Amino acid sequence: GQEYGVEVMLYRDAILPPAIAGEHGISENEHQVTELHFAITVAGEAHHRAVPTVIAGTTGLLAFAPDKLGWRMGENRIETTDAAGPYPLHVRARGVNRGGETPLTFSVDFVCATGGEPTFQGEEGCKPCCDGIGTLYYSIPGLELDPEQSTLTIGDKTVKLASGRFWLDHQWGTNFGASPKTAVTRAAGNLSEPAMIGWDWFMAQFDEGHAISGEAMHTDENLAFFYQTGETPPGTMTAPITARLMAGDGGEAFIKGSVQVDAWIKSVTSPDPSMYPPTDTWYPNHWIYSFGDDVPEQFRTFTMTPIVATGQSGFFANGAQYSEGAVILHDADGKDVGRGFAESVNYANTVETMVALAGLPASPEMLATMQRPAPSRELIAESQGYVLLHQAELKKVIAACIGI
């Protein structure tokens, strides 16, 4: 009778480019570093967020399976047990929350026996891909829990899970802060101010089989809603959405719409206040989604409401904060029609925390080095001239981009 939301996410980065690592005799695993994010939300009660765990490949604790879904980080894992397909999918994770009076340990160990087929996100799996920068991205919706092999533990209480529906995202590629391969593309990037980074991502799995996932990227038009720590919550924020509709019969469609955030919650907790001080930042806490006639009528308008009233925020190991957690889907008439997850990234300004974690002084000069600098007048002028002389090359590069 109790409902839970479970988040298991891992972030894997190469410390060195593969070619350079190979020249120095560093193995594929040794030049990796992986960060685990883990949380369990007890509906109507509390959000238990683990302190992020970071492990380097030189420890020997990382293992990957390049020919199938397979990742291990010590006792934590997300891996298929059959090379022929994604199922059964075994998920195991363990974490500790040190934000209370005493540390709280919690874990999950479950198996997804069946689920949907992998589906490309973006265009041809690119989200996007342009001049050596971008990501490849697919999702597997509708993962169904095997109740005979699935448990959840919080503190000293272990629960045998009766059912569950999950969603798997796999996105990889280059960091969007990296430099494009072509000089004219880099020059063109100097002709505008640094863009606002951040987004609101969501996935919605409706009870009758359809699913929608998408994102609203942060823009300068909504700057008044980011980094807000005052006593009064922000007003209603509206943003455009790009999304993918996955029909229960296997059909897919790229769709556009909008989202309204009309309720907010302050992030006043932390899995370890000594390392990650609470930010007192306002985060989205209720979403209203709207789509057009290209979406079946029953999904054109729906809302997302968190399954807990305490917020579902957490931290990256480097100090950056985000919010992500389970939500209830309601249709336009207020009927419960499914479950989903909602994620909000870069609402909190945690530069001082990031500097402190690095053991550096939070002086104005040091904080300034953490900001993306705007191009100088000289650089803009030089870049304008270069782009003008290489317009044909720039057009050729843009024409080869996918998903922009």
Coordinates of C-alpha atoms in Angstrom, one line a residue:
G1 CA 0.0 0.0 0.0
Q2 CA 3.0 2.4 0.3
E3 CA 4.3 4.1 -2.8
Y4 CA 7.9 5.0 -3.4
G5 CA 10.0 7.0 -5.9
V6 CA 13.4 5.7 -6.7
E7 CA 16.2 7.5 -8.5
V8 CA 19.4 5.8 -9.5
M9 CA 21.7 7.9 -11.7
L10 CA 25.3 7.6 -12.7
Y11 CA 27.6 10.1 -14.4
R12 CA 30.7 8.8 -16.1
D13 CA 33.5 11.0 -17.3
A14 CA 36.8 10.3 -19.0
I15 CA 39.7 12.0 -17.2
L16 CA 41.8 12.0 -20.4
P17 CA 40.9 11.7 -24.1
P18 CA 41.1 8.0 -25.0
A19 CA 44.0 8.5 -27.4
I20 CA 46.2 10.3 -24.8
A21 CA 45.3 7.7 -22.1
G22 CA 46.4 4.9 -24.5
E23 CA 49.7 6.6 -25.2
H24 CA 50.5 6.5 -21.5
G25 CA 49.4 2.9 -21.1
I26 CA 46.3 3.9 -19.0
S27 CA 43.5 1.3 -19.5
E28 CA 39.9 2.2 -20.5
N29 CA 38.7 1.7 -17.0
E30 CA 41.6 3.5 -15.3
H31 CA 40.9 6.8 -17.0
Q32 CA 37.2 6.8 -16.0
V33 CA 35.6 8.5 -13.0
T34 CA 32.0 7.7 -12.0
E35 CA 29.5 9.6 -9.7
L36 CA 26.5 7.9 -8.3
H37 CA 23.3 9.7 -7.4
F38 CA 20.7 7.8 -5.4
A39 CA 17.4 8.8 -3.6
I40 CA 14.3 7.1 -2.3
T41 CA 11.1 9.2 -1.8
V42 CA 8.4 7.8 0.5
A43 CA 5.1 9.2 -0.8
G44 CA 3.5 11.6 1.6
E45 CA 6.4 11.4 4.0
A46 CA 10.1 12.1 3.2
H47 CA 12.7 12.3 0.5
H48 CA 15.9 10.4 1.4
R49 CA 18.8 11.7 -0.7
A50 CA 22.2 10.0 -0.5
V51 CA 25.5 11.9 -0.4
P52 CA 26.9 11.6 -3.9
T53 CA 29.6 8.9 -4.3
V54 CA 32.6 9.4 -6.6
I55 CA 34.9 6.5 -7.6
A56 CA 37.9 6.6 -9.9
G57 CA 38.7 3.7 -12.2
T58 CA 42.2 3.3 -10.7
T59 CA 40.5 1.8 -7.6
G60 CA 39.5 -1.3 -9.6
L61 CA 35.9 -0.8 -8.4
L62 CA 34.5 0.2 -11.8
A63 CA 33.4 -2.2 -14.5
F64 CA 31.6 -1.7 -17.8
A65 CA 30.1 -3.9 -20.4
P66 CA 30.4 -2.1 -23.8
D67 CA 28.3 -4.7 -25.7
K68 CA 25.2 -4.4 -23.5
L69 CA 23.8 -2.4 -20.6
G70 CA 26.4 -2.9 -17.9
W71 CA 27.9 -0.8 -15.2
R72 CA 29.3 -1.6 -11.8
M73 CA 30.6 0.7 -9.1
G74 CA 31.5 -1.5 -6.2
E75 CA 28.3 -3.1 -5.0
N76 CA 26.2 -0.6 -7.0
R77 CA 25.1 -1.7 -10.5
I78 CA 22.8 -1.3 -13.4
E79 CA 23.2 -4.3 -15.7
T80 CA 21.4 -6.7 -18.0
T81 CA 21.9 -10.4 -17.2
D82 CA 21.1 -11.6 -20.7
A83 CA 23.3 -10.5 -23.6
A84 CA 20.5 -10.9 -26.1
G85 CA 18.5 -7.9 -24.8
P86 CA 18.0 -5.3 -22.1
Y87 CA 16.0 -7.7 -19.8
P88 CA 16.2 -8.8 -17.1
L89 CA 17.7 -5.6 -15.9
H90 CA 19.3 -5.7 -12.4
V91 CA 19.5 -2.5 -10.4
R92 CA 21.3 -2.3 -7.0
A93 CA 22.2 0.9 -5.1
R94 CA 23.2 1.9 -1.6
G95 CA 23.6 5.3 0.0
V96 CA 23.8 7.3 3.2
N97 CA 22.0 10.6 4.1
R98 CA 23.9 12.5 6.8
G99 CA 21.4 15.4 6.9
G100 CA 19.5 14.2 10.0
E101 CA 20.4 13.7 13.7
T102 CA 22.0 10.3 12.8
P103 CA 23.1 9.0 9.4
L104 CA 20.4 7.0 7.5
T105 CA 21.5 4.2 5.2
F106 CA 19.1 3.0 2.5
S107 CA 19.3 0.7 -0.5
V108 CA 17.4 -0.9 -3.4
D109 CA 17.9 -4.3 -5.0
F110 CA 15.4 -5.0 -7.8
V111 CA 15.0 -6.6 -11.2
C112 CA 13.0 -5.3 -14.1
A113 CA 11.8 -8.4 -16.0
T114 CA 10.1 -6.7 -19.0
G115 CA 9.6 -3.3 -20.5
G116 CA 9.4 -1.2 -23.7
E117 CA 11.7 -1.1 -26.6
P118 CA 14.6 1.5 -26.7
T119 CA 13.6 4.7 -28.5
F120 CA 15.8 7.4 -29.9
Q121 CA 15.5 10.9 -28.4
G122 CA 16.2 14.0 -30.5
E123 CA 16.7 13.4 -34.2
E124 CA 18.2 10.0 -35.1
G125 CA 19.4 9.8 -31.5
C126 CA 21.2 13.1 -31.6
K127 CA 20.4 15.6 -28.9
P128 CA 21.9 17.4 -30.9
C129 CA 25.2 16.6 -32.8
C130 CA 27.1 19.4 -34.4
D131 CA 30.8 19.8 -35.3
G132 CA 32.1 17.3 -32.8
I133 CA 29.9 18.6 -29.9
G134 CA 26.7 17.0 -28.7
T135 CA 25.2 13.8 -27.3
L136 CA 23.6 10.6 -28.4
Y137 CA 20.5 9.7 -26.4
Y138 CA 17.9 6.9 -26.1
S139 CA 15.2 6.0 -23.6
I140 CA 13.6 2.7 -22.5
P141 CA 10.1 3.4 -21.1
G142 CA 7.8 1.0 -19.2
L143 CA 10.3 -1.1 -17.3
E144 CA 8.2 -3.4 -15.1
L145 CA 9.4 -4.7 -11.7
D146 CA 9.7 -8.4 -10.9
P147 CA 8.1 -8.6 -7.4
E148 CA 9.8 -11.9 -6.7
Q149 CA 13.3 -10.4 -6.9
S150 CA 12.8 -6.8 -5.7
T151 CA 13.3 -5.2 -2.3
L152 CA 13.8 -1.7 -0.8
T153 CA 15.5 -1.0 2.5
I154 CA 15.4 2.2 4.6
G155 CA 17.3 2.1 7.9
D156 CA 16.5 -1.3 9.5
K157 CA 13.3 -1.8 7.5
T158 CA 13.2 -3.9 4.4
V159 CA 10.2 -3.9 2.1
K160 CA 9.3 -6.5 -0.5
L161 CA 8.1 -4.5 -3.5
A162 CA 4.8 -5.6 -5.0
S163 CA 5.0 -3.8 -8.3
G164 CA 6.8 -0.9 -10.0
R165 CA 7.3 0.9 -13.3
F166 CA 10.6 2.6 -14.2
W167 CA 12.3 4.5 -17.0
L168 CA 15.8 4.3 -18.2
D169 CA 17.7 7.2 -19.9
H170 CA 21.1 6.7 -21.5
Q171 CA 22.8 9.9 -22.8
W172 CA 26.5 10.3 -23.7
G173 CA 28.9 12.3 -25.7
T174 CA 30.9 15.5 -25.3
N175 CA 30.3 18.2 -22.7
F176 CA 28.5 21.2 -24.2
G177 CA 31.2 23.4 -22.7
A178 CA 33.8 21.8 -25.1
S179 CA 35.1 23.5 -28.2
P180 CA 33.8 22.6 -31.7
K181 CA 36.3 21.0 -34.1
T182 CA 36.1 23.8 -36.8
A183 CA 37.7 27.2 -36.3
V184 CA 34.8 29.1 -38.0
T185 CA 32.3 27.4 -35.6
R186 CA 34.4 28.5 -32.6
A187 CA 34.5 32.1 -34.1
A188 CA 30.8 32.1 -34.6
G189 CA 30.3 31.2 -30.9
N190 CA 32.1 34.4 -29.9
L191 CA 29.4 36.6 -31.5
S192 CA 26.9 36.1 -28.7
E193 CA 26.8 36.4 -25.0
P194 CA 27.2 33.2 -23.0
A195 CA 23.9 31.4 -22.9
M196 CA 22.0 30.6 -19.7
I197 CA 22.6 27.0 -18.9
G198 CA 19.9 24.8 -17.3
W199 CA 16.7 23.0 -18.0
D200 CA 13.5 21.4 -16.7
W201 CA 13.3 17.7 -17.9
F202 CA 10.3 15.4 -17.4
M203 CA 9.1 12.0 -18.3
A204 CA 5.4 11.0 -18.0
Q205 CA 4.2 7.4 -18.1
F206 CA 0.4 7.2 -18.5
D207 CA -1.5 4.2 -17.1
E208 CA -2.9 3.3 -20.5
G209 CA 0.5 2.9 -22.1
H210 CA 1.5 6.2 -23.7
A211 CA 4.6 8.1 -22.5
I212 CA 6.0 11.6 -23.1
S213 CA 9.4 12.9 -22.3
G214 CA 10.9 16.3 -23.0
E215 CA 12.7 19.4 -21.8
A216 CA 12.3 23.2 -21.4
M217 CA 15.7 24.8 -21.7
H218 CA 16.5 27.8 -19.6
T219 CA 16.5 31.1 -21.5
D220 CA 17.4 34.7 -20.6
E221 CA 13.6 35.6 -20.8
N222 CA 13.1 33.6 -17.6
L223 CA 16.1 34.9 -15.6
A224 CA 13.7 36.3 -12.9
F225 CA 12.9 32.7 -11.9
F226 CA 16.5 31.4 -11.4
Y227 CA 18.7 31.8 -8.3
Q228 CA 15.8 33.1 -6.2
T229 CA 16.2 32.9 -2.4
G230 CA 13.9 35.6 -1.1
E231 CA 11.0 35.1 1.3
T232 CA 8.4 35.2 -1.5
P233 CA 8.3 32.5 -4.2
P234 CA 8.5 33.5 -7.8
G235 CA 5.3 33.9 -9.8
T236 CA 4.2 31.7 -12.7
M237 CA 6.9 30.8 -15.2
T238 CA 6.1 29.7 -18.7
A239 CA 8.5 28.0 -21.1
P240 CA 8.4 26.3 -24.5
I241 CA 8.9 22.5 -24.6
T242 CA 10.3 20.1 -27.1
A243 CA 9.3 16.5 -26.4
R244 CA 8.8 13.0 -27.8
L245 CA 5.4 11.1 -27.7
M246 CA 5.7 7.4 -27.4
A247 CA 2.4 5.7 -28.1
G248 CA 1.4 2.4 -26.5
D249 CA 1.4 0.7 -30.0
G250 CA 5.0 1.6 -30.7
G251 CA 4.5 4.8 -32.7
E252 CA 6.6 7.8 -32.0
A253 CA 6.3 11.6 -32.8
F254 CA 8.3 14.7 -32.1
I255 CA 6.0 17.3 -30.5
K256 CA 6.2 20.8 -29.1
G257 CA 4.2 22.5 -26.3
S258 CA 4.6 24.6 -23.2
V259 CA 4.9 24.3 -19.5
Q260 CA 3.8 26.5 -16.7
V261 CA 5.4 26.3 -13.2
D262 CA 2.8 27.7 -10.9
A263 CA 4.0 26.5 -7.5
W264 CA 7.5 26.6 -5.9
I265 CA 9.2 25.0 -2.9
K266 CA 12.4 26.1 -1.0
S267 CA 15.3 23.8 -0.8
V268 CA 16.2 23.8 2.9
T269 CA 17.7 20.3 3.3
S270 CA 21.0 18.7 2.4
P271 CA 22.3 15.1 2.5
D272 CA 25.4 16.4 4.3
P273 CA 25.2 20.1 5.4
S274 CA 28.9 20.2 6.3
M275 CA 29.8 19.7 2.7
Y276 CA 26.7 21.0 0.9
P277 CA 25.0 23.8 2.8
P278 CA 21.3 24.2 2.1
T279 CA 20.8 26.9 -0.6
D280 CA 17.3 28.2 0.4
T281 CA 16.6 28.4 -3.3
W282 CA 13.1 28.2 -4.8
Y283 CA 12.5 25.2 -7.1
P284 CA 9.5 24.2 -9.2
N285 CA 6.9 22.2 -7.4
H286 CA 4.0 21.9 -9.8
W287 CA 3.9 21.8 -13.6
I288 CA 1.1 22.3 -16.1
Y289 CA 1.9 20.9 -19.6
S290 CA 0.0 21.9 -22.7
F291 CA 0.4 20.4 -26.2
G292 CA -1.4 20.9 -29.6
D293 CA -3.6 18.9 -31.9
D294 CA -0.8 16.6 -32.9
V295 CA -1.1 14.9 -29.5
P296 CA -4.1 12.6 -28.5
E297 CA -6.7 14.7 -26.8
Q298 CA -6.3 13.0 -23.4
F299 CA -2.6 14.0 -23.2
R300 CA -2.9 17.6 -24.5
T301 CA -3.1 19.0 -20.9
F302 CA -1.8 17.3 -17.8
T303 CA -0.2 18.3 -14.5
M304 CA 2.7 16.9 -12.4
T305 CA 2.5 17.0 -8.6
P306 CA 5.4 15.7 -6.4
I307 CA 4.6 12.6 -4.3
V308 CA 6.1 14.3 -1.3
A309 CA 5.7 17.9 0.1
T310 CA 9.3 18.3 1.4
G311 CA 11.0 18.8 -2.0
Q312 CA 13.4 16.4 -3.8
S313 CA 16.6 18.3 -4.3
G314 CA 20.2 17.0 -4.2
F315 CA 23.8 17.9 -5.0
F316 CA 26.4 16.8 -7.4
A317 CA 29.8 16.0 -5.8
N318 CA 31.2 19.3 -7.1
G319 CA 28.5 21.3 -5.2
A320 CA 26.0 22.0 -8.0
Q321 CA 22.4 21.5 -7.0
Y322 CA 19.4 20.2 -8.8
S323 CA 16.0 18.7 -8.0
E324 CA 14.6 15.5 -9.3
G325 CA 11.8 13.2 -8.0
A326 CA 8.7 11.2 -8.6
V327 CA 5.4 13.0 -9.5
I328 CA 1.7 12.1 -9.9
L329 CA 0.1 12.8 -13.3
H330 CA -3.4 14.3 -13.4
D331 CA -5.4 15.0 -16.5
A332 CA -7.4 18.2 -17.2
D333 CA -10.3 16.9 -15.0
G334 CA -8.0 16.1 -12.1
K335 CA -8.0 12.4 -12.5
D336 CA -4.9 10.4 -11.5
V337 CA -3.6 9.0 -14.9
G338 CA 0.0 7.9 -14.2
R339 CA 3.4 8.6 -12.7
G340 CA 6.5 10.3 -13.9
F341 CA 9.7 12.1 -12.9
A342 CA 10.5 15.9 -13.0
E343 CA 14.0 17.4 -13.0
S344 CA 15.0 21.0 -12.5
V345 CA 18.7 22.0 -13.1
N346 CA 20.6 25.2 -12.4
Y347 CA 18.1 27.0 -10.2
A348 CA 20.6 27.5 -7.4
N349 CA 23.8 29.5 -7.4
T350 CA 26.3 27.3 -5.7
V351 CA 29.6 28.8 -6.9
E352 CA 30.8 29.5 -3.3
T353 CA 30.1 25.9 -2.3
M354 CA 32.0 24.6 -5.4
V355 CA 35.0 26.8 -4.5
A356 CA 35.0 25.7 -0.9
L357 CA 34.9 22.0 -1.9
A358 CA 38.0 22.7 -4.0
G359 CA 39.7 24.1 -0.9
L360 CA 40.0 27.6 -2.4
P361 CA 39.1 30.9 -0.8
A362 CA 35.7 32.4 -1.7
S363 CA 37.2 35.8 -2.6
P364 CA 35.6 38.0 -5.2
E365 CA 38.6 37.4 -7.5
M366 CA 38.2 33.6 -7.2
L367 CA 34.4 33.7 -7.7
A368 CA 34.9 35.7 -10.8
T369 CA 37.1 33.0 -12.3
M370 CA 34.1 30.6 -12.0
Q371 CA 32.0 32.7 -14.3
R372 CA 31.9 32.2 -18.1
P373 CA 33.5 35.4 -19.5
A374 CA 31.8 37.4 -22.2
P375 CA 33.9 37.9 -25.4
S376 CA 35.9 41.1 -25.5
R377 CA 35.3 43.7 -28.2
E378 CA 38.6 42.7 -29.9
L379 CA 37.7 39.0 -30.0
I380 CA 34.2 39.8 -31.3
A381 CA 35.6 42.0 -34.1
E382 CA 38.2 39.4 -35.0
S383 CA 35.6 36.6 -35.0
Q384 CA 33.2 38.6 -37.2
G385 CA 35.9 39.1 -39.8
Y386 CA 36.8 35.4 -39.7
V387 CA 33.2 34.3 -40.0
L388 CA 32.7 36.7 -42.9
L389 CA 35.7 35.2 -44.8
H390 CA 34.6 31.6 -44.1
Q391 CA 30.8 31.8 -44.6
A392 CA 30.7 28.9 -47.1
E393 CA 32.6 26.6 -44.6
L394 CA 30.2 27.6 -41.8
K395 CA 27.2 26.8 -43.9
K396 CA 28.6 23.4 -44.7
V397 CA 29.3 22.6 -41.1
I398 CA 25.7 23.7 -40.1
A399 CA 24.2 21.7 -42.9
A400 CA 25.9 18.5 -41.5
C401 CA 24.5 19.1 -38.0
I402 CA 21.7 16.8 -36.7
G403 CA 19.0 17.8 -34.2
I404 CA 19.6 21.6 -33.9

